[in-house]
Coordinates of C-alpha atoms in Angstrom, one line a residue:
Chain D
M638 CA -24.0 75.6 122.3
V639 CA -25.3 78.7 120.5
A640 CA -21.8 79.4 119.4
Y641 CA -21.6 75.8 118.0
I642 CA -24.8 76.2 116.1
A643 CA -23.7 79.5 114.6
R644 CA -20.4 78.0 113.6
R645 CA -22.1 75.0 112.0
V646 CA -24.5 77.2 110.1
L647 CA -21.7 79.4 108.9
A648 CA -19.8 76.3 107.7
I649 CA -22.5 75.8 105.1
I650 CA -21.5 78.9 103.3
P651 CA -18.2 77.7 101.8
V652 CA -19.8 74.4 100.9
M653 CA -22.7 75.9 99.1
A654 CA -20.3 78.4 97.5
V655 CA -18.4 75.5 95.9
V656 CA -21.7 73.9 94.8
A657 CA -22.9 77.2 93.3
M658 CA -19.6 77.7 91.5
F659 CA -19.9 74.2 90.0
V660 CA -23.5 74.8 89.0
F661 CA -22.6 78.1 87.4
L662 CA -19.7 76.6 85.5
L663 CA -22.2 74.1 84.2
L664 CA -24.1 76.9 82.5
Y665 CA -21.0 78.8 81.5
L666 CA -19.5 75.8 79.8
S667 CA -22.7 74.5 78.3
P668 CA -22.5 74.2 74.5
G669 CA -24.4 76.7 72.4
D670 CA -24.3 80.5 72.4
P671 CA -27.6 82.1 73.5
A672 CA -26.8 85.2 71.6
V673 CA -26.5 83.4 68.3
V674 CA -29.8 81.5 69.0
I675 CA -31.7 84.7 69.8
A676 CA -30.2 86.6 66.8
G677 CA -31.5 84.0 64.4
D678 CA -30.1 82.8 61.0
Q679 CA -30.1 86.2 59.2
A680 CA -28.0 88.0 61.8
T681 CA -24.7 89.6 61.0
P682 CA -21.8 89.1 63.5
E683 CA -22.4 92.8 64.6
D684 CA -26.0 91.9 65.5
V685 CA -24.9 88.9 67.5
E686 CA -22.3 91.1 69.3
K687 CA -25.0 93.7 70.1
I688 CA -27.3 91.1 71.6
R689 CA -24.4 89.6 73.5
Q690 CA -23.7 93.0 75.1
G691 CA -27.4 93.4 75.8
L692 CA -27.5 90.2 77.7
G693 CA -24.3 91.0 79.5
L694 CA -22.6 87.9 78.1
D695 CA -19.4 89.8 77.2
R696 CA -18.6 90.6 80.8
P697 CA -16.0 88.7 82.8
F698 CA -16.7 85.4 84.5
F699 CA -16.8 86.6 88.0
V700 CA -19.1 89.6 87.3
R701 CA -21.6 87.2 85.8
F702 CA -21.2 84.8 88.7
A703 CA -21.9 87.5 91.3
E704 CA -24.9 88.6 89.3
W705 CA -26.2 85.1 89.1
I706 CA -25.8 84.5 92.8
W707 CA -27.7 87.8 93.4
Q708 CA -30.6 86.4 91.4
I709 CA -30.5 83.1 93.2
V710 CA -30.6 84.7 96.6
H711 CA -33.8 86.5 95.4
F712 CA -35.3 83.2 94.3
D713 CA -35.0 84.0 90.7
L714 CA -33.8 80.7 89.1
G715 CA -34.1 81.8 85.5
T716 CA -36.4 80.4 82.8
S717 CA -36.5 77.1 81.2
I718 CA -35.1 77.1 77.6
F719 CA -37.6 74.5 76.6
T720 CA -41.0 75.6 78.0
G721 CA -40.2 79.2 78.6
Q722 CA -41.7 79.0 82.1
P723 CA -39.8 80.2 85.1
V724 CA -37.8 77.4 86.7
S725 CA -39.3 78.1 90.1
T726 CA -42.8 77.5 88.7
L727 CA -41.7 74.2 87.2
I728 CA -40.2 73.1 90.5
A729 CA -43.3 74.1 92.5
Q730 CA -45.5 72.0 90.2
R731 CA -43.3 69.0 90.6
I732 CA -42.3 69.1 94.2
E733 CA -45.3 67.3 95.8
P734 CA -44.8 63.8 94.4
T735 CA -41.0 63.9 95.2
L736 CA -41.5 65.2 98.7
S737 CA -44.2 62.5 99.3
L738 CA -42.0 59.8 98.0
M739 CA -39.0 60.8 100.0
V740 CA -40.9 61.3 103.3
I741 CA -42.7 57.9 103.0
T742 CA -39.4 56.2 102.0
L743 CA -37.6 57.7 104.9
L744 CA -40.2 56.7 107.4
F745 CA -40.6 53.2 105.9
A746 CA -36.8 52.7 105.9
V747 CA -36.2 53.9 109.4
I748 CA -39.0 51.8 110.8
T749 CA -37.9 48.6 109.1
S750 CA -34.1 48.9 109.1
I751 CA -33.4 49.8 112.8
P752 CA -35.2 46.8 114.2
L753 CA -33.5 44.6 111.6
G754 CA -30.1 46.0 112.6
I755 CA -30.8 45.4 116.3
L756 CA -32.0 41.9 115.6
A757 CA -28.9 41.1 113.6
A758 CA -26.7 42.4 116.4
W759 CA -28.6 40.5 119.0
K760 CA -28.3 37.2 117.1
A761 CA -24.8 38.1 115.8
G762 CA -23.3 35.1 114.1
A763 CA -26.6 33.1 114.1
W764 CA -28.5 32.3 110.9
L765 CA -30.9 35.2 111.4
D766 CA -28.0 37.6 111.4
R767 CA -26.6 36.0 108.3
I768 CA -29.9 36.3 106.5
I769 CA -30.3 39.9 107.4
M770 CA -26.8 40.8 106.4
T771 CA -27.0 38.9 103.1
F772 CA -30.1 40.9 102.3
A773 CA -28.1 44.0 103.2
V774 CA -25.3 43.1 100.7
F775 CA -28.0 42.4 98.1
G776 CA -29.5 45.8 98.8
F777 CA -26.2 47.5 98.0
S778 CA -25.6 45.5 94.9
V779 CA -28.9 45.5 93.1
P780 CA -29.5 48.9 91.3
V781 CA -32.6 50.9 92.2
F782 CA -34.4 50.4 88.8
V783 CA -33.9 46.7 88.9
V784 CA -35.5 46.5 92.3
G785 CA -38.3 48.7 90.9
Y786 CA -39.0 46.6 87.9
V787 CA -39.0 43.3 89.8
L788 CA -41.3 44.7 92.5
A789 CA -43.6 46.2 89.9
Y790 CA -43.6 42.9 87.9
V791 CA -44.4 40.8 90.9
F792 CA -46.8 42.9 92.9
A793 CA -48.5 44.9 90.2
L794 CA -48.5 42.8 87.1
E795 CA -48.6 39.3 88.4
L796 CA -50.4 39.6 91.7
D797 CA -52.3 42.8 90.7
W798 CA -52.3 44.1 94.3
L799 CA -51.0 47.6 93.6
P800 CA -51.1 50.1 90.8
V801 CA -48.3 49.6 88.2
Q802 CA -47.4 53.2 87.6
G803 CA -48.5 56.7 88.1
Y804 CA -49.1 59.1 91.0
S805 CA -52.3 60.1 92.7
P806 CA -52.0 63.6 94.4
I807 CA -52.7 63.7 98.1
A808 CA -55.6 66.0 97.5
Q809 CA -57.5 63.2 95.7
G810 CA -57.5 61.0 98.8
I811 CA -54.9 59.6 101.1
G812 CA -55.6 56.0 100.4
H813 CA -54.9 56.2 96.7
W814 CA -51.9 58.4 97.4
L815 CA -50.4 55.9 99.7
E816 CA -51.2 52.9 97.5
G817 CA -49.4 54.5 94.6
L818 CA -46.4 55.3 96.6
L819 CA -45.9 51.9 98.3
L820 CA -43.9 50.2 95.5
P821 CA -41.8 53.3 94.7
A822 CA -41.0 53.7 98.4
A823 CA -40.0 50.1 98.8
T824 CA -37.9 50.4 95.7
L825 CA -36.1 53.5 96.7
G826 CA -35.8 52.3 100.3
C827 CA -33.9 49.2 99.5
V828 CA -30.3 50.6 99.5
Y829 CA -31.2 52.9 102.3
I830 CA -32.5 50.1 104.5
A831 CA -29.4 48.0 103.8
L832 CA -27.2 50.9 104.8
I833 CA -29.0 51.8 108.0
A834 CA -29.4 48.1 109.1
R835 CA -25.7 47.5 108.6
T836 CA -24.7 50.6 110.5
T837 CA -27.2 49.8 113.3
R838 CA -25.9 46.3 113.7
T839 CA -22.2 47.4 114.0
A840 CA -23.1 50.2 116.4
V841 CA -25.3 48.1 118.6
L842 CA -22.7 45.3 118.7
E843 CA -20.2 47.8 119.9
V844 CA -22.6 49.0 122.7
L845 CA -23.6 45.4 123.8
R846 CA -20.0 44.8 125.0
Q847 CA -20.2 47.7 127.5
D848 CA -20.5 47.1 131.2
Y849 CA -23.8 48.9 131.7
I850 CA -25.5 46.4 129.4
R851 CA -24.3 43.6 131.7
T852 CA -25.6 45.6 134.6
A853 CA -28.9 46.1 133.0
R854 CA -29.2 42.4 132.3
A855 CA -28.0 41.6 135.8
K856 CA -30.7 43.7 137.4
G857 CA -33.3 41.8 135.3
V858 CA -34.2 44.2 132.5
G859 CA -35.8 42.2 129.7
Q860 CA -34.0 41.4 126.5
I861 CA -36.2 43.7 124.3
A862 CA -35.9 46.6 126.7
T863 CA -32.2 46.2 126.9
L864 CA -31.8 46.2 123.2
F865 CA -34.2 49.0 122.4
L866 CA -33.8 51.3 125.4
H867 CA -30.2 50.8 126.6
A868 CA -28.4 49.6 123.5
L869 CA -30.1 51.6 120.7
K870 CA -30.0 54.8 122.7
N871 CA -26.3 54.6 123.1
A872 CA -25.8 53.5 119.5
A873 CA -27.8 56.4 118.1
V874 CA -25.1 58.7 116.9
P875 CA -23.7 56.6 114.0
V876 CA -27.2 55.5 113.1
V877 CA -28.4 59.1 112.9
T878 CA -25.3 60.1 110.9
V879 CA -25.9 57.4 108.3
I880 CA -29.6 58.3 108.0
G881 CA -28.4 61.8 107.1
I882 CA -25.7 60.8 104.7
G883 CA -28.1 58.3 103.1
V884 CA -30.4 61.1 102.0
A885 CA -28.0 61.5 99.1
L886 CA -28.9 58.0 98.0
L887 CA -32.6 58.9 98.2
I888 CA -32.1 61.9 96.0
G889 CA -30.1 60.1 93.4
G890 CA -32.5 57.1 93.6
A891 CA -35.6 59.3 93.3
V892 CA -34.5 60.4 89.8
V893 CA -34.5 56.7 88.7
T894 CA -37.5 55.5 90.7
E895 CA -39.7 58.3 89.3
S896 CA -38.7 57.2 85.8
V897 CA -39.6 53.6 86.5
F898 CA -42.9 54.3 88.1
A899 CA -43.9 57.3 85.9
I900 CA -44.2 59.7 88.8
P901 CA -44.3 63.3 87.7
G902 CA -41.9 64.6 90.3
L903 CA -38.6 66.5 90.4
G904 CA -36.6 63.4 89.4
R905 CA -38.6 63.1 86.3
L906 CA -38.1 66.8 85.7
T907 CA -34.3 66.2 86.0
V908 CA -34.3 63.4 83.4
D909 CA -36.4 65.4 81.0
A910 CA -34.2 68.5 81.5
I911 CA -31.1 66.5 80.7
L912 CA -32.6 64.9 77.6
R913 CA -33.5 68.3 76.4
R914 CA -30.3 70.0 77.6
D915 CA -32.4 72.5 79.5
Y916 CA -29.4 73.9 81.5
P917 CA -31.2 76.5 83.7
V918 CA -33.5 73.7 84.9
I919 CA -30.6 71.2 85.5
Q920 CA -28.7 73.9 87.3
S921 CA -31.5 74.8 89.6
L922 CA -32.3 71.2 90.5
V923 CA -28.7 70.4 91.3
L924 CA -28.6 73.5 93.5
L925 CA -31.8 72.6 95.2
F926 CA -31.0 69.0 95.9
S927 CA -27.6 69.9 97.2
L928 CA -29.1 72.5 99.5
V929 CA -31.6 70.0 100.9
Y930 CA -28.8 67.5 101.4
V931 CA -26.6 70.0 103.2
L932 CA -29.5 71.2 105.4
V933 CA -30.5 67.6 106.3
N934 CA -26.9 66.9 107.5
L935 CA -26.8 70.2 109.4
A936 CA -30.0 69.1 111.2
V937 CA -28.4 65.7 111.9
D938 CA -25.3 67.4 113.4
L939 CA -27.5 69.5 115.7
L940 CA -29.5 66.4 116.6
Y941 CA -26.4 64.8 118.1
T942 CA -26.8 66.7 121.3
V943 CA -30.4 65.6 121.6
V944 CA -29.7 61.9 121.1
D945 CA -26.5 61.8 123.1
P946 CA -26.5 64.3 126.0
R947 CA -22.8 63.4 126.6
I948 CA -21.9 65.4 123.5
R949 CA -21.4 69.0 124.6
Y950 CA -20.0 71.8 122.4
Chain N
M578 CA -19.3 36.0 108.0
I579 CA -16.2 33.9 108.1
F580 CA -17.6 31.9 105.1
V581 CA -18.0 35.1 103.2
A582 CA -14.6 36.4 104.2
L583 CA -12.9 33.2 103.2
F584 CA -14.7 32.6 99.9
A585 CA -15.4 36.1 98.7
P586 CA -12.0 36.6 97.0
I587 CA -12.6 33.4 95.1
L588 CA -16.2 34.2 94.3
G589 CA -15.4 37.8 93.4
T590 CA -12.4 37.2 91.1
V591 CA -13.8 34.2 89.3
D592 CA -17.1 35.8 88.3
P593 CA -15.9 38.9 86.4
T594 CA -13.1 37.1 84.6
A595 CA -15.4 34.3 83.6
I596 CA -17.6 36.8 81.9
A597 CA -14.7 38.4 80.1
A598 CA -13.3 35.0 78.9
R599 CA -16.6 34.0 77.3
L600 CA -16.7 37.4 75.6
R601 CA -13.6 36.8 73.6
T602 CA -14.7 33.5 72.2
R603 CA -18.4 34.0 71.5
E604 CA -19.6 36.3 68.7
P605 CA -23.3 37.1 68.4
S606 CA -24.9 33.7 67.9
A607 CA -28.1 32.6 66.0
L608 CA -29.3 30.5 69.0
H609 CA -30.8 33.5 70.9
W610 CA -30.3 32.1 74.4
F611 CA -32.0 35.0 76.0
G612 CA -34.4 35.7 73.1
T613 CA -34.1 38.8 70.9
D614 CA -34.9 42.5 71.5
M615 CA -37.4 44.5 69.4
L616 CA -34.9 44.9 66.5
G617 CA -34.2 41.2 66.4
R618 CA -30.8 41.5 68.0
D619 CA -29.7 38.6 70.1
L620 CA -30.1 39.5 73.7
Y621 CA -27.6 37.0 75.0
S622 CA -24.7 38.4 73.0
R623 CA -25.8 42.0 73.7
V624 CA -25.7 41.2 77.4
L625 CA -22.2 39.7 77.1
Y626 CA -21.0 42.7 75.2
G627 CA -22.6 44.9 77.8
A628 CA -20.4 43.3 80.3
R629 CA -17.5 44.9 78.6
V630 CA -18.8 48.4 79.1
S631 CA -19.6 47.8 82.7
L632 CA -16.3 46.3 83.5
I633 CA -14.3 48.9 81.7
V634 CA -16.2 51.7 83.4
G635 CA -16.0 50.0 86.8
F636 CA -12.3 49.3 86.7
S637 CA -11.3 52.6 85.0
V638 CA -13.3 54.7 87.5
A639 CA -11.8 52.7 90.4
A640 CA -8.3 53.1 89.1
L641 CA -8.6 56.8 88.2
S642 CA -10.4 57.9 91.3
S643 CA -8.0 56.0 93.5
I644 CA -5.1 57.8 91.9
G645 CA -6.8 61.1 92.0
G646 CA -8.0 60.6 95.5
L647 CA -4.6 59.4 96.6
A648 CA -2.9 62.4 95.2
I649 CA -5.3 64.9 96.7
G650 CA -5.6 63.0 100.0
L651 CA -1.8 62.7 100.5
F652 CA -1.3 66.3 99.5
S653 CA -3.8 67.8 101.9
G654 CA -3.1 65.3 104.7
F655 CA 0.5 66.2 104.7
F656 CA 0.5 69.9 103.9
R657 CA -1.7 71.4 106.6
A658 CA -1.7 74.8 105.0
M659 CA -3.7 73.6 102.0
D660 CA -5.8 71.2 103.9
A661 CA -8.7 73.5 104.8
V662 CA -9.1 74.8 101.3
V663 CA -8.9 71.5 99.5
M664 CA -11.3 69.8 101.9
R665 CA -13.9 72.6 101.6
V666 CA -13.8 72.1 97.9
M667 CA -14.2 68.3 98.4
D668 CA -17.1 68.9 100.8
G669 CA -18.8 71.0 98.3
I670 CA -18.5 68.4 95.5
M671 CA -19.6 65.7 98.0
S672 CA -22.7 67.6 98.9
I673 CA -24.0 67.2 95.4
P674 CA -25.5 63.7 95.3
S675 CA -23.1 61.7 93.1
I676 CA -25.6 60.4 90.6
L677 CA -26.9 64.0 90.1
L678 CA -23.3 65.2 89.7
A679 CA -22.5 62.6 87.1
V680 CA -25.8 63.3 85.3
A681 CA -25.1 67.1 85.3
L682 CA -21.6 66.5 83.9
M683 CA -23.0 64.2 81.2
A684 CA -25.4 66.9 80.2
L685 CA -22.4 69.0 79.2
T686 CA -20.8 66.5 76.9
R687 CA -21.9 64.0 74.3
G688 CA -22.5 60.5 75.5
S689 CA -19.5 58.3 75.2
V690 CA -17.9 55.6 77.3
G691 CA -14.9 57.9 78.0
N692 CA -17.1 60.8 79.1
V693 CA -19.1 58.5 81.4
I694 CA -15.8 57.4 83.0
I695 CA -14.7 61.0 83.5
A696 CA -18.0 62.1 84.9
I697 CA -18.3 59.2 87.4
T698 CA -14.6 59.7 88.4
I699 CA -15.2 63.3 89.3
A700 CA -18.2 62.3 91.4
E701 CA -16.3 59.5 93.2
T702 CA -12.8 61.1 93.8
P703 CA -13.7 63.4 96.7
R704 CA -14.8 60.4 98.8
V705 CA -11.5 58.6 98.2
S706 CA -9.5 61.7 99.0
R707 CA -11.4 62.1 102.3
L708 CA -10.5 58.5 103.2
V709 CA -6.9 58.9 102.2
R710 CA -6.6 62.2 104.2
G711 CA -8.0 60.5 107.3
V712 CA -5.5 57.7 107.0
V713 CA -2.6 60.1 106.4
L714 CA -3.6 62.2 109.4
S715 CA -3.5 59.2 111.7
L716 CA -0.4 57.8 110.2
R717 CA 1.6 60.9 110.5
E718 CA 1.2 60.8 114.2
Q719 CA 3.0 57.4 114.2
A720 CA 6.4 57.2 115.8
Y721 CA 8.2 56.0 112.7
V722 CA 7.1 59.1 110.8
D723 CA 8.5 61.3 113.6
A724 CA 11.6 59.2 113.4
A725 CA 11.9 59.8 109.7
I726 CA 11.4 63.5 110.1
T727 CA 14.0 63.6 112.8
C728 CA 16.4 61.8 110.5
G729 CA 16.0 64.7 108.1
T730 CA 14.2 62.7 105.4
R731 CA 12.7 65.0 102.8
T732 CA 8.9 65.3 102.8
P733 CA 8.2 63.8 99.4
V734 CA 10.2 60.7 100.4
I735 CA 8.3 60.4 103.7
V736 CA 5.0 60.6 101.9
L737 CA 5.9 58.1 99.2
K738 CA 8.0 55.6 101.2
H739 CA 6.5 55.7 104.7
I740 CA 2.9 56.9 104.4
L741 CA 1.8 55.5 101.0
P742 CA 2.5 51.7 101.7
N743 CA 0.5 51.9 104.9
A744 CA -2.4 53.6 103.4
L745 CA -2.6 51.2 100.5
A746 CA -4.7 48.5 102.1
S747 CA -7.7 50.7 102.9
I748 CA -7.5 52.4 99.5
I749 CA -7.6 49.0 97.7
V750 CA -10.7 48.1 99.7
Q751 CA -12.3 51.4 98.9
A752 CA -11.4 51.0 95.2
T753 CA -13.5 47.8 95.0
Y754 CA -16.5 49.6 96.5
V755 CA -15.9 52.5 94.0
C756 CA -15.8 50.0 91.2
A757 CA -19.1 48.5 92.3
S758 CA -20.9 51.8 92.6
A759 CA -19.4 53.1 89.3
M760 CA -21.0 50.1 87.5
I761 CA -24.3 50.9 89.1
T762 CA -24.0 54.6 88.2
E763 CA -23.1 53.8 84.6
A764 CA -26.2 51.6 84.3
I765 CA -28.3 54.4 85.8
L766 CA -26.9 57.0 83.5
S767 CA -27.4 54.8 80.4
F768 CA -30.9 53.9 81.7
I769 CA -32.1 57.5 81.9
G770 CA -30.5 58.2 78.5
A771 CA -27.5 60.3 79.7
G772 CA -24.7 57.7 79.5
T773 CA -23.3 55.3 77.0
P774 CA -24.6 56.1 73.4
P775 CA -27.4 53.7 72.2
F776 CA -25.3 52.0 69.5
I777 CA -22.9 50.5 72.2
P778 CA -24.7 47.8 74.1
S779 CA -24.4 48.3 77.8
W780 CA -26.6 46.8 80.5
G781 CA -28.2 50.1 81.3
N782 CA -28.9 50.7 77.6
I783 CA -30.5 47.3 77.0
M784 CA -32.7 47.9 80.0
A785 CA -33.6 51.4 78.7
E786 CA -34.6 49.9 75.4
G787 CA -36.6 47.2 77.2
R788 CA -38.3 49.8 79.3
A789 CA -41.0 50.5 76.6
L790 CA -41.9 46.8 76.5
W791 CA -41.3 45.8 80.0
Q792 CA -44.9 44.9 80.8
V793 CA -45.2 42.4 78.0
K794 CA -41.5 41.4 77.4
F795 CA -40.1 41.4 80.9
Y796 CA -37.1 39.2 80.0
I797 CA -35.4 42.1 78.1
V798 CA -35.1 44.0 81.3
L799 CA -34.5 40.9 83.4
F800 CA -31.4 39.4 81.9
P801 CA -29.1 42.5 81.9
A802 CA -30.5 43.2 85.4
I803 CA -29.4 39.8 86.7
F804 CA -26.0 40.1 85.2
L805 CA -25.5 43.6 86.5
S806 CA -26.7 42.7 90.0
M807 CA -24.5 39.6 90.2
T808 CA -21.4 41.4 89.0
V809 CA -21.9 44.2 91.4
L810 CA -22.6 41.7 94.2
A811 CA -19.4 39.8 93.4
V812 CA -17.3 43.0 93.5
N813 CA -18.9 44.1 96.8
L814 CA -18.2 40.7 98.3
L815 CA -14.7 40.9 97.1
G816 CA -14.5 44.3 98.9
D817 CA -15.9 42.8 102.1
G818 CA -13.5 39.9 101.9
L819 CA -10.5 42.1 101.2
R820 CA -11.5 44.4 104.1
D821 CA -11.7 41.4 106.5
A822 CA -8.4 40.0 105.2
L823 CA -6.4 43.2 105.2
D824 CA -7.7 44.7 108.4
P825 CA -7.5 42.5 111.5
R826 CA -9.6 44.9 113.6
M827 CA -12.6 44.6 111.3
T828 CA -12.6 40.8 111.4
K829 CA -13.2 41.0 115.1
A830 CA -15.9 43.5 114.8
A831 CA -17.7 41.6 112.1

């Protein structure tokens, strides 16, 4: 078990190395020469060359790559070209809304999608199943921002139940915080719910054919207990896997959702950075999001042994 | 489920081609079926022209990433020595959420339809190659592949004549899903201003332009949104239908 965990943690290294390489290439290939910019209009080519040497830009690719990795490991993400602030400060300022949005969405999605999936599996083939699965296909097909605008139009503009846009920090009261996040979370959760519900349905259907389910029914275990205790427990591995994989959807979706609902989070920061071509910021965000994704999936891998004791490493 | 399986191919193929057929005949009209945007341009014709971008991007990305994924998947599935290295690289690319990857790539280049296609293709290819590799790994255990090896067939011939045809079904299904997700990604890229340049109408662009006015003129966002959703839905249903038709096992499970 310990050996397995160690192996799994070590396996992150090559993956993150590829990500880091890609992210570094992004900066390396980015248009514009920093030395020319710093030297200004009046500079002679010799001046530019001097500045380039001063910045270490004339050294080979791999030397610069190694140096950059060294900085990253020491949490030095560089400074934003646009604002001049350290990237780590920018990220720290923006992390709360994004984290709130993701956690709420995750909870909301898991709580709604798993019962939906189980229900669909239980009533497989019946109209209830068809309705749920139709919604699931719609969830896959309607882009995040379309869901966002429609929800905002109906619930905020027409019905006036919830705030249209904006974010209220958790420090200013949990009620307002939650109110502001309901629509964004529903928006962001749409695809995620569709994905989890579909997987749950397939996994539970598979389990329901097993002998022990028939045994449970024969000895008089109620329908609800059979579905949630016996079936769900045994169907947990694919469901947990897809919850982990789906985090990528949440990250990508957050970028869009935050734009629609004017939430000042990391997604908004990403969009701004792209529009301003602020490469150090883009770089750090890609690196950060990928790391989060990899770590979530590592956690999911380690969870397998908890949800399914039959799995032994 | 059976209904969807039976009718999805019809639903799916009719819808996109119907849009394309209307495109050829109808130039921007003075009737303004969907109203006009803030510059007085006819929304109806813009939405129809936007269909072009979405379909081109969807189909090109599906085709390119299938070819790329096929090449990488066949290669690493059959030559075990390269497998570990290639797949680690693919894992690395896959661990960057695909929208983020496409967005980052677009930040490097200027916005153009071609660049959008390239960026989304790079983001989608690893997934296809994973799938192909999985299929190849299970196929190469089959008796007929052993038989071919025993007969002294050269490896490239085995890969192309024995493995490829059997892997094709699942790749075609995957390609339709890639096509659907590429259209969504294109719209998202354009929507946040990192995709198709503003002078080419695409569904994402029209919505991005409508964004400033969405609280008062909701229809500017609504019409392209409906078209985009319906097209993606049609392609997804086509994928589900193809999957059920091509894979007998899945029909029973579903």
